[in-house]
Protein backbone atom coordinates (compact mmCIF):
# COMPACT_ATOMS: atom_id res chain seq x y z
CA UNK A 1 0.00 0.00 0.00
CA UNK A 2 1.29 3.50 -0.87
CA UNK A 3 0.33 6.80 0.79
CA UNK A 4 1.28 10.41 0.07
CA UNK A 5 3.04 12.49 2.76
CA UNK A 6 3.57 16.17 3.50
CA UNK A 7 5.85 17.96 5.95
CA UNK A 8 5.34 20.84 8.38
CA UNK A 9 7.78 23.02 10.33
CA UNK A 10 8.74 22.55 13.99
CA UNK A 11 10.65 25.56 15.40
CA UNK A 12 13.91 25.17 17.29
CA UNK A 13 15.91 27.03 19.92
CA UNK A 14 19.70 27.37 19.72
CA UNK A 15 21.96 27.70 22.74
CA UNK A 16 25.41 26.75 23.99
CA UNK A 17 26.78 24.64 26.81
CA UNK A 18 30.10 25.66 28.36
CA UNK A 19 32.84 23.05 28.69
CA UNK A 20 35.80 21.56 26.83
CA UNK A 21 35.12 19.57 24.74
CA UNK A 22 31.52 20.54 24.10
CA UNK A 23 31.96 24.32 24.20
CA UNK A 24 30.41 24.78 20.73
CA UNK A 25 27.42 22.53 21.30
CA UNK A 26 24.25 23.77 19.56
CA UNK A 27 21.09 22.75 21.41
CA UNK A 28 17.82 22.60 19.49
CA UNK A 29 14.25 21.69 20.33
CA UNK A 30 12.55 19.03 18.23
CA UNK A 31 9.05 17.64 18.24
CA UNK A 32 10.04 14.41 20.04
CA UNK A 33 8.50 15.44 23.35
CA UNK A 34 8.17 12.00 24.95
CA UNK A 35 10.67 10.56 27.40
CA UNK A 36 13.19 9.61 24.69
CA UNK A 37 14.14 9.86 21.03
CA UNK A 38 14.60 6.32 19.73
CA UNK A 39 16.03 6.71 16.23
CA UNK A 40 18.48 8.97 14.39
CA UNK A 41 19.61 8.69 10.76
CA UNK A 42 21.61 10.87 8.39
CA UNK A 43 20.67 10.05 4.80
CA UNK A 44 22.87 9.99 1.70
CA UNK A 45 22.24 13.69 0.97
CA UNK A 46 23.08 14.86 4.50
CA UNK A 47 19.56 15.25 5.86
CA UNK A 48 18.79 14.03 9.37
CA UNK A 49 15.77 11.98 10.48
CA UNK A 50 14.58 11.62 14.08
CA UNK A 51 12.09 9.00 15.28
CA UNK A 52 10.33 9.63 18.56
CA UNK A 53 9.59 6.12 19.83
CA UNK A 54 8.06 6.95 23.21
CA UNK A 55 5.97 9.67 21.56
CA UNK A 56 4.47 9.78 18.10
CA UNK A 57 6.26 11.35 15.18
CA UNK A 58 9.00 11.43 12.56
CA UNK A 59 11.04 14.59 11.96
CA UNK A 60 13.48 15.72 9.28
CA UNK A 61 16.05 18.50 8.81
CA UNK A 62 17.69 19.09 5.43
CA UNK A 63 20.87 20.25 7.20
CA UNK A 64 20.89 19.49 10.94
CA UNK A 65 23.67 22.04 11.56
CA UNK A 66 21.58 24.96 10.32
CA UNK A 67 17.96 24.02 9.56
CA UNK A 68 14.72 23.49 11.46
CA UNK A 69 13.34 20.00 11.93
CA UNK A 70 10.18 19.35 9.93
CA UNK A 71 7.41 17.04 11.07
CA UNK A 72 6.72 14.35 8.48
CA UNK A 73 2.98 13.89 8.01
CA UNK A 74 1.64 10.36 8.17
CA UNK A 75 3.52 9.56 11.38
CA UNK A 76 1.66 11.70 13.90
CA UNK A 77 0.18 8.52 15.42
CA UNK A 78 3.19 6.27 14.77
CA UNK A 79 5.87 5.22 17.26
CA UNK A 80 9.19 5.20 15.39
CA UNK A 81 11.85 2.94 16.91
CA UNK A 82 14.43 2.57 14.14
CA UNK A 83 15.41 4.10 10.80
CA UNK A 84 17.62 2.70 8.04
CA UNK A 85 18.34 3.73 4.46
CA UNK A 86 18.41 1.15 1.68
CA UNK A 87 20.95 1.25 -1.17
CA UNK A 88 18.21 2.62 -3.45
CA UNK A 89 17.70 5.61 -1.13
CA UNK A 90 14.45 4.41 0.43
CA UNK A 91 14.10 5.13 4.18
CA UNK A 92 12.78 2.18 6.20
CA UNK A 93 10.85 2.93 9.41
CA UNK A 94 10.34 0.31 12.14
CA UNK A 95 7.68 0.78 14.80
CA UNK A 96 3.89 0.70 14.95
CA UNK A 97 1.04 2.02 17.03
CA UNK A 98 -2.66 1.39 16.56
CA UNK A 99 -4.29 -1.99 15.96
CA UNK A 100 -3.93 -2.88 12.31
CA UNK A 101 -1.13 -0.36 11.73
CA UNK A 102 1.89 -1.46 9.68
CA UNK A 103 4.95 -2.47 11.69
CA UNK A 104 7.39 -1.68 8.87
CA UNK A 105 7.05 1.05 6.25
CA UNK A 106 9.39 2.86 3.87
CA UNK A 107 9.56 6.32 2.35
CA UNK A 108 10.60 7.08 -1.22
CA UNK A 109 10.23 10.72 -2.15
CA UNK A 110 6.73 11.82 -1.15
CA UNK A 111 5.22 8.36 -0.63
CA UNK A 112 4.93 5.86 2.21
CA UNK A 113 4.90 2.16 1.32
CA UNK A 114 3.61 -0.33 3.89
CA UNK A 115 5.58 -3.60 4.00
CA UNK A 116 4.66 -5.60 7.07
CA UNK A 117 1.63 -5.96 9.36
CA UNK A 118 0.88 -7.73 12.62
CA UNK A 119 -0.77 -11.11 12.17
CA UNK A 120 -1.41 -13.41 15.16
CA UNK A 121 -0.52 -16.48 13.10
CA UNK A 122 2.17 -15.44 10.63
CA UNK A 123 3.73 -12.25 12.09
CA UNK A 124 2.92 -11.96 15.84
CA UNK A 125 4.66 -8.65 16.49
CA UNK A 126 2.62 -5.62 17.55
CA UNK A 127 5.59 -3.28 17.06
CA UNK A 128 9.06 -3.69 15.59
CA UNK A 129 12.11 -2.43 17.46
CA UNK A 130 14.90 -2.62 14.86
CA UNK A 131 15.23 -2.92 11.10
CA UNK A 132 18.40 -3.95 9.28
CA UNK A 133 19.05 -4.09 5.53
CA UNK A 134 21.76 -5.89 3.59
CA UNK A 135 23.33 -4.81 0.32
CA UNK A 136 21.76 -7.77 -1.51
CA UNK A 137 18.16 -6.91 -0.55
CA UNK A 138 17.56 -8.90 2.63
CA UNK A 139 15.58 -7.26 5.44
CA UNK A 140 15.24 -8.26 9.09
CA UNK A 141 13.14 -6.82 11.92
CA UNK A 142 12.72 -7.84 15.54
CA UNK A 143 9.89 -7.47 18.03
CA UNK A 144 9.85 -4.60 20.52
CA UNK A 145 8.50 -6.76 23.34
CA UNK A 146 9.19 -10.40 22.44
CA UNK A 147 11.70 -12.76 20.90
CA UNK A 148 10.22 -12.88 17.39
CA UNK A 149 11.98 -11.77 14.23
CA UNK A 150 10.75 -11.20 10.69
CA UNK A 151 13.02 -12.03 7.75
CA UNK A 152 12.69 -11.05 4.08
CA UNK A 153 14.95 -12.97 1.70
CA UNK A 154 14.26 -10.69 -1.25
CA UNK A 155 11.07 -12.49 -2.24
CA UNK A 156 8.90 -13.22 0.81
CA UNK A 157 8.66 -12.76 4.58
CA UNK A 158 8.93 -15.45 7.24
CA UNK A 159 8.62 -15.17 11.03
CA UNK A 160 10.66 -17.04 13.64
CA UNK A 161 10.70 -17.20 17.43
CA UNK A 162 13.58 -19.68 17.62
CA UNK A 163 16.29 -18.21 15.42
CA UNK A 164 19.45 -19.48 17.11
CA UNK A 165 21.32 -21.96 14.94
CA UNK A 166 20.47 -24.73 17.39
CA UNK A 167 16.95 -24.65 16.02
CA UNK A 168 18.34 -26.21 12.83
CA UNK A 169 18.90 -29.41 14.82
CA UNK A 170 16.01 -29.14 17.28
CA UNK A 171 17.91 -27.37 20.08
CA UNK A 172 15.53 -24.44 20.43
CA UNK A 173 16.42 -21.58 22.79
CA UNK A 174 14.50 -18.31 22.87
CA UNK A 175 16.46 -15.05 22.93
CA UNK A 176 15.45 -11.42 22.61
CA UNK A 177 17.39 -8.88 20.59
CA UNK A 178 18.00 -5.36 21.82
CA UNK A 179 19.94 -4.12 18.78
CA UNK A 180 20.08 -5.48 15.23
CA UNK A 181 22.47 -4.32 12.49
CA UNK A 182 23.82 -5.45 9.14
CA UNK A 183 27.33 -5.67 7.73
CA UNK A 184 27.71 -6.55 4.07
CA UNK A 185 25.21 -9.29 3.30
CA UNK A 186 24.81 -10.53 6.89
CA UNK A 187 23.02 -9.62 10.11
CA UNK A 188 24.47 -9.21 13.61
CA UNK A 189 22.67 -8.51 16.90
CA UNK A 190 23.03 -8.29 20.67
CA UNK A 191 20.76 -9.23 23.54
CA UNK A 192 20.34 -11.99 26.10
CA UNK A 193 17.87 -14.12 27.96
CA UNK A 194 16.79 -13.32 31.52
CA UNK A 195 19.49 -14.04 34.14
CA UNK A 196 21.95 -15.18 31.46
CA UNK A 197 25.22 -13.67 30.25
CA UNK A 198 25.15 -10.97 27.55
CA UNK A 199 25.22 -12.40 24.05
CA UNK A 200 26.37 -11.30 20.62
CA UNK A 201 24.56 -12.98 17.73
CA UNK A 202 26.66 -13.76 14.65
CA UNK A 203 25.34 -14.97 11.28
CA UNK A 204 25.25 -18.75 11.41
CA UNK A 205 27.71 -20.64 9.23
CA UNK A 206 25.80 -23.92 9.47
CA UNK A 207 24.37 -25.64 6.41
CA UNK A 208 20.75 -24.62 5.85
CA UNK A 209 21.00 -21.37 7.81
CA UNK A 210 19.09 -18.36 6.50
CA UNK A 211 17.98 -16.02 9.29
CA UNK A 212 19.77 -18.10 11.95
CA UNK A 213 22.40 -16.83 14.41
CA UNK A 214 25.33 -18.32 16.28
CA UNK A 215 25.11 -17.24 19.94
CA UNK A 216 28.35 -16.09 21.61
CA UNK A 217 28.19 -15.22 25.31
CA UNK A 218 31.04 -12.75 25.71
CA UNK A 219 31.36 -13.35 29.46
CA UNK A 220 30.07 -16.09 31.73
CA UNK A 221 29.01 -13.55 34.35
CA UNK A 222 25.21 -13.33 34.46
CA UNK A 223 25.15 -10.00 36.30
CA UNK A 224 25.90 -8.02 33.14
CA UNK A 225 22.46 -8.57 31.71
CA UNK A 226 21.48 -7.72 28.15
CA UNK A 227 23.64 -5.61 25.86
CA UNK A 228 21.84 -2.57 24.45
CA UNK A 229 23.87 -1.40 21.42
CA UNK A 230 26.17 -2.82 18.75
CA UNK A 231 28.38 -1.58 15.93
CA UNK A 232 30.13 -3.84 13.41
CA UNK A 233 33.21 -2.21 11.86
CA UNK A 234 34.42 -5.44 10.26
CA UNK A 235 33.70 -9.16 10.41
CA UNK A 236 36.16 -9.30 13.31
CA UNK A 237 35.84 -5.81 14.75
CA UNK A 238 32.76 -5.32 16.90
CA UNK A 239 31.88 -3.03 19.80
CA UNK A 240 28.95 -3.78 22.10
CA UNK A 241 27.66 -1.85 25.10
CA UNK A 242 25.07 -2.00 27.83
CA UNK A 243 25.04 -2.15 31.60
CA UNK A 244 25.94 -4.26 34.59
CA UNK A 245 22.42 -4.72 35.92
CA UNK A 246 23.54 -5.78 39.38
CA UNK A 247 25.72 -2.76 40.09
CA UNK A 248 24.12 -0.28 37.66
CA UNK A 249 27.47 0.24 35.93
CA UNK A 250 28.19 0.91 32.26
CA UNK A 251 29.83 -1.84 30.22
CA UNK A 252 31.60 -1.33 26.87
CA UNK A 253 33.09 -4.36 25.13
CA UNK A 254 35.56 -4.32 22.21
CA UNK A 255 36.74 -7.15 19.98
CA UNK A 256 39.25 -6.83 17.13
CA UNK A 257 39.96 -10.46 16.19
CA UNK A 258 38.36 -13.92 16.41
CA UNK A 259 35.16 -12.40 17.78
CA UNK A 260 33.23 -15.67 17.82
CA UNK A 261 35.60 -16.65 20.63
CA UNK A 262 34.37 -15.12 23.90
CA UNK A 263 37.94 -14.80 25.20
CA UNK A 264 38.63 -12.22 22.46
CA UNK A 265 36.23 -9.69 24.00
CA UNK A 266 37.67 -7.05 26.35
CA UNK A 267 35.82 -4.59 28.57
CA UNK A 268 36.81 -0.90 28.47
CA UNK A 269 36.38 1.17 31.63
CA UNK A 270 35.88 4.90 32.17
CA UNK A 271 35.87 7.37 35.06
CA UNK A 272 32.07 7.38 35.12
CA UNK A 273 30.64 3.95 35.83
CA UNK A 274 27.11 4.27 37.19
CA UNK A 275 24.59 4.13 34.35
CA UNK A 276 24.06 2.36 31.04
CA UNK A 277 24.89 2.79 27.37
CA UNK A 278 21.91 3.26 25.08
CA UNK A 279 23.39 3.95 21.62
CA UNK A 280 26.62 3.66 19.62
CA UNK A 281 27.33 4.94 16.12
CA UNK A 282 30.40 5.13 13.89
CA UNK A 283 30.99 7.30 10.85
CA UNK A 284 31.63 5.74 7.45
CA UNK A 285 35.40 6.07 7.94
CA UNK A 286 35.21 3.49 10.75
CA UNK A 287 37.37 5.72 12.95
CA UNK A 288 35.12 8.44 14.35
CA UNK A 289 32.51 7.10 16.73
CA UNK A 290 30.23 8.06 19.59
CA UNK A 291 28.66 6.20 22.50
CA UNK A 292 26.00 7.75 24.73
CA UNK A 293 23.83 6.80 27.63
CA UNK A 294 22.15 7.58 30.91
CA UNK A 295 23.80 8.00 34.31
CA UNK A 296 22.49 6.39 37.47
CA UNK A 297 20.49 7.82 39.14
CA UNK A 298 18.66 9.22 36.10
CA UNK A 299 18.55 12.68 37.69
CA UNK A 300 22.33 12.83 37.13
CA UNK A 301 21.72 13.19 33.38
CA UNK A 302 23.65 11.55 30.57
CA UNK A 303 27.09 11.21 29.03
CA UNK A 304 28.93 11.26 25.70
CA UNK A 305 32.24 9.62 24.79
CA UNK A 306 33.98 10.05 21.42
CA UNK A 307 36.66 8.11 19.56
CA UNK A 308 38.74 8.94 16.48
CA UNK A 309 40.74 5.69 16.31
CA UNK A 310 38.08 3.05 15.80
CA UNK A 311 37.25 2.61 19.47
CA UNK A 312 40.72 1.89 20.81
CA UNK A 313 40.57 5.03 22.96
CA UNK A 314 37.71 7.33 23.98
CA UNK A 315 37.33 10.94 25.17
CA UNK A 316 34.63 11.99 27.61
CA UNK A 317 32.80 15.16 26.50
CA UNK A 318 32.84 17.58 29.43
CA UNK A 319 29.37 19.04 29.00
CA UNK A 320 26.06 18.61 30.77
CA UNK A 321 23.58 16.34 29.00
CA UNK A 322 20.22 14.82 29.87
CA UNK A 323 19.96 11.06 29.66
CA UNK A 324 20.69 10.35 25.98
CA UNK A 325 19.10 7.69 23.77
CA UNK A 326 20.26 8.41 20.19
CA UNK A 327 23.54 9.50 18.59
CA UNK A 328 25.33 10.02 15.28
CA UNK A 329 29.04 10.43 14.41
CA UNK A 330 30.34 12.20 11.29
CA UNK A 331 33.61 11.62 9.39
CA UNK A 332 34.99 15.05 10.36
CA UNK A 333 34.55 14.44 14.10
CA UNK A 334 31.19 16.21 14.39
CA UNK A 335 28.46 14.47 16.36
CA UNK A 336 24.78 14.74 17.25
CA UNK A 337 22.82 13.44 20.24
CA UNK A 338 19.14 13.35 21.22
CA UNK A 339 16.92 12.55 24.17
CA UNK A 340 13.37 13.07 25.35
CA UNK A 341 11.58 16.33 25.91
CA UNK A 342 12.54 17.59 22.45
CA UNK A 343 16.28 17.68 23.28
CA UNK A 344 18.71 17.62 20.35
CA UNK A 345 22.32 18.81 20.28
CA UNK A 346 24.99 18.89 17.57
CA UNK A 347 28.62 20.00 17.50
CA UNK A 348 31.39 20.40 14.94
CA UNK A 349 34.99 19.97 16.11
XYZ file of C-alpha atoms in Angstrom, residues 16-300:
285
model
C 25.412 26.755 23.990
C 26.775 24.641 26.814
C 30.102 25.661 28.358
C 32.838 23.049 28.685
C 35.805 21.565 26.832
C 35.116 19.575 24.741
C 31.516 20.537 24.097
C 31.955 24.318 24.197
C 30.405 24.779 20.735
C 27.418 22.527 21.295
C 24.250 23.772 19.559
C 21.095 22.754 21.413
C 17.821 22.603 19.489
C 14.254 21.692 20.327
C 12.548 19.032 18.232
C 9.048 17.637 18.239
C 10.041 14.408 20.040
C 8.499 15.438 23.350
C 8.174 12.000 24.955
C 10.674 10.562 27.396
C 13.191 9.613 24.695
C 14.139 9.862 21.030
C 14.599 6.319 19.725
C 16.029 6.712 16.225
C 18.483 8.970 14.394
C 19.606 8.688 10.761
C 21.612 10.869 8.386
C 20.667 10.045 4.797
C 22.865 9.995 1.699
C 22.239 13.695 0.967
C 23.080 14.865 4.496
C 19.555 15.255 5.856
C 18.788 14.026 9.369
C 15.768 11.983 10.477
C 14.580 11.625 14.082
C 12.089 8.996 15.278
C 10.327 9.627 18.564
C 9.586 6.120 19.828
C 8.064 6.954 23.212
C 5.969 9.673 21.561
C 4.466 9.781 18.100
C 6.255 11.349 15.184
C 9.002 11.427 12.564
C 11.037 14.590 11.962
C 13.482 15.720 9.279
C 16.051 18.498 8.806
C 17.691 19.094 5.427
C 20.871 20.254 7.205
C 20.893 19.489 10.945
C 23.671 22.036 11.561
C 21.577 24.956 10.318
C 17.962 24.023 9.563
C 14.723 23.491 11.464
C 13.339 20.002 11.934
C 10.181 19.346 9.931
C 7.409 17.036 11.075
C 6.718 14.354 8.476
C 2.977 13.886 8.011
C 1.639 10.363 8.165
C 3.524 9.559 11.383
C 1.656 11.701 13.900
C 0.183 8.518 15.425
C 3.186 6.268 14.773
C 5.871 5.219 17.264
C 9.188 5.196 15.387
C 11.848 2.936 16.913
C 14.430 2.570 14.140
C 15.410 4.104 10.799
C 17.622 2.698 8.042
C 18.343 3.729 4.460
C 18.409 1.148 1.681
C 20.955 1.249 -1.167
C 18.210 2.619 -3.451
C 17.702 5.611 -1.130
C 14.453 4.413 0.427
C 14.095 5.131 4.179
C 12.780 2.184 6.204
C 10.852 2.932 9.408
C 10.339 0.314 12.139
C 7.676 0.782 14.797
C 3.888 0.697 14.951
C 1.037 2.019 17.032
C -2.661 1.392 16.556
C -4.286 -1.990 15.960
C -3.928 -2.878 12.311
C -1.127 -0.362 11.730
C 1.885 -1.463 9.677
C 4.947 -2.474 11.694
C 7.388 -1.679 8.869
C 7.052 1.047 6.247
C 9.391 2.862 3.874
C 9.556 6.319 2.348
C 10.596 7.080 -1.216
C 10.228 10.723 -2.149
C 6.732 11.820 -1.145
C 5.221 8.361 -0.628
C 4.929 5.857 2.209
C 4.897 2.165 1.317
C 3.607 -0.328 3.887
C 5.580 -3.596 4.003
C 4.661 -5.599 7.074
C 1.632 -5.959 9.365
C 0.876 -7.730 12.621
C -0.766 -11.112 12.169
C -1.406 -13.409 15.165
C -0.521 -16.478 13.102
C 2.172 -15.436 10.632
C 3.728 -12.249 12.095
C 2.919 -11.961 15.844
C 4.661 -8.645 16.490
C 2.618 -5.621 17.553
C 5.585 -3.282 17.056
C 9.057 -3.689 15.586
C 12.107 -2.431 17.459
C 14.895 -2.616 14.856
C 15.229 -2.919 11.100
C 18.398 -3.955 9.281
C 19.049 -4.085 5.530
C 21.757 -5.890 3.585
C 23.332 -4.813 0.320
C 21.757 -7.773 -1.508
C 18.162 -6.914 -0.555
C 17.558 -8.898 2.628
C 15.576 -7.261 5.438
C 15.245 -8.258 9.088
C 13.140 -6.817 11.918
C 12.718 -7.841 15.544
C 9.886 -7.473 18.033
C 9.847 -4.598 20.518
C 8.505 -6.760 23.338
C 9.189 -10.396 22.442
C 11.705 -12.759 20.898
C 10.225 -12.883 17.394
C 11.982 -11.766 14.231
C 10.747 -11.196 10.692
C 13.024 -12.027 7.748
C 12.690 -11.050 4.077
C 14.954 -12.967 1.696
C 14.258 -10.688 -1.252
C 11.066 -12.490 -2.243
C 8.904 -13.222 0.814
C 8.656 -12.759 4.584
C 8.929 -15.453 7.243
C 8.619 -15.172 11.034
C 10.658 -17.040 13.635
C 10.700 -17.199 17.429
C 13.580 -19.677 17.616
C 16.292 -18.212 15.422
C 19.449 -19.477 17.114
C 21.324 -21.955 14.937
C 20.475 -24.734 17.390
C 16.946 -24.650 16.016
C 18.341 -26.212 12.829
C 18.899 -29.409 14.823
C 16.015 -29.141 17.278
C 17.912 -27.366 20.080
C 15.528 -24.435 20.425
C 16.419 -21.579 22.787
C 14.499 -18.307 22.870
C 16.456 -15.048 22.929
C 15.448 -11.417 22.614
C 17.393 -8.881 20.588
C 18.003 -5.358 21.817
C 19.937 -4.115 18.777
C 20.083 -5.478 15.234
C 22.473 -4.316 12.486
C 23.816 -5.450 9.137
C 27.329 -5.674 7.733
C 27.710 -6.545 4.067
C 25.206 -9.292 3.303
C 24.815 -10.534 6.888
C 23.016 -9.617 10.113
C 24.465 -9.206 13.610
C 22.669 -8.511 16.897
C 23.032 -8.294 20.669
C 20.760 -9.232 23.540
C 20.343 -11.991 26.096
C 17.871 -14.117 27.963
C 16.791 -13.318 31.521
C 19.492 -14.042 34.140
C 21.950 -15.185 31.457
C 25.219 -13.669 30.248
C 25.151 -10.970 27.552
C 25.224 -12.399 24.053
C 26.373 -11.301 20.616
C 24.556 -12.979 17.728
C 26.657 -13.763 14.646
C 25.336 -14.968 11.277
C 25.251 -18.745 11.410
C 27.713 -20.640 9.233
C 25.797 -23.919 9.474
C 24.371 -25.645 6.412
C 20.749 -24.621 5.853
C 20.997 -21.375 7.809
C 19.086 -18.357 6.495
C 17.981 -16.024 9.290
C 19.769 -18.096 11.950
C 22.399 -16.830 14.405
C 25.326 -18.317 16.284
C 25.112 -17.239 19.939
C 28.345 -16.091 21.607
C 28.186 -15.219 25.311
C 31.045 -12.745 25.706
C 31.365 -13.348 29.455
C 30.075 -16.094 31.725
C 29.009 -13.553 34.353
C 25.206 -13.334 34.456
C 25.154 -10.000 36.302
C 25.905 -8.020 33.143
C 22.460 -8.574 31.711
C 21.485 -7.717 28.151
C 23.642 -5.605 25.862
C 21.844 -2.570 24.446
C 23.866 -1.396 21.423
C 26.170 -2.815 18.750
C 28.382 -1.582 15.925
C 30.131 -3.836 13.408
C 33.207 -2.214 11.861
C 34.415 -5.438 10.263
C 33.698 -9.162 10.409
C 36.157 -9.299 13.308
C 35.845 -5.810 14.746
C 32.760 -5.321 16.904
C 31.879 -3.026 19.800
C 28.949 -3.775 22.101
C 27.659 -1.846 25.097
C 25.070 -2.000 27.829
C 25.042 -2.145 31.603
C 25.935 -4.257 34.593
C 22.419 -4.722 35.915
C 23.543 -5.782 39.384
C 25.717 -2.762 40.089
C 24.115 -0.278 37.655
C 27.472 0.240 35.931
C 28.189 0.909 32.262
C 29.834 -1.843 30.217
C 31.600 -1.325 26.869
C 33.088 -4.356 25.134
C 35.556 -4.323 22.215
C 36.742 -7.153 19.984
C 39.254 -6.831 17.127
C 39.958 -10.460 16.185
C 38.361 -13.919 16.410
C 35.162 -12.395 17.775
C 33.234 -15.668 17.816
C 35.604 -16.654 20.633
C 34.366 -15.120 23.899
C 37.936 -14.799 25.201
C 38.626 -12.224 22.458
C 36.232 -9.685 24.004
C 37.666 -7.054 26.354
C 35.824 -4.589 28.568
C 36.810 -0.903 28.465
C 36.378 1.167 31.635
C 35.884 4.899 32.166
C 35.869 7.373 35.060
C 32.066 7.382 35.115
C 30.645 3.952 35.831
C 27.112 4.275 37.191
C 24.592 4.128 34.353
C 24.061 2.359 31.041
C 24.892 2.785 27.375
C 21.913 3.260 25.081
C 23.393 3.950 21.618
C 26.622 3.665 19.617
C 27.335 4.941 16.121
C 30.404 5.126 13.893
C 30.993 7.300 10.846
C 31.628 5.744 7.449
C 35.396 6.066 7.943
C 35.215 3.495 10.751
C 37.372 5.717 12.950
C 35.118 8.441 14.348
C 32.510 7.096 16.733
C 30.233 8.060 19.589
C 28.661 6.203 22.497
C 26.003 7.751 24.730
C 23.830 6.803 27.632
C 22.147 7.575 30.909
C 23.797 8.005 34.307
C 22.491 6.390 37.469
C 20.491 7.824 39.142
C 18.662 9.221 36.100
C 18.550 12.680 37.685
C 22.327 12.833 37.132
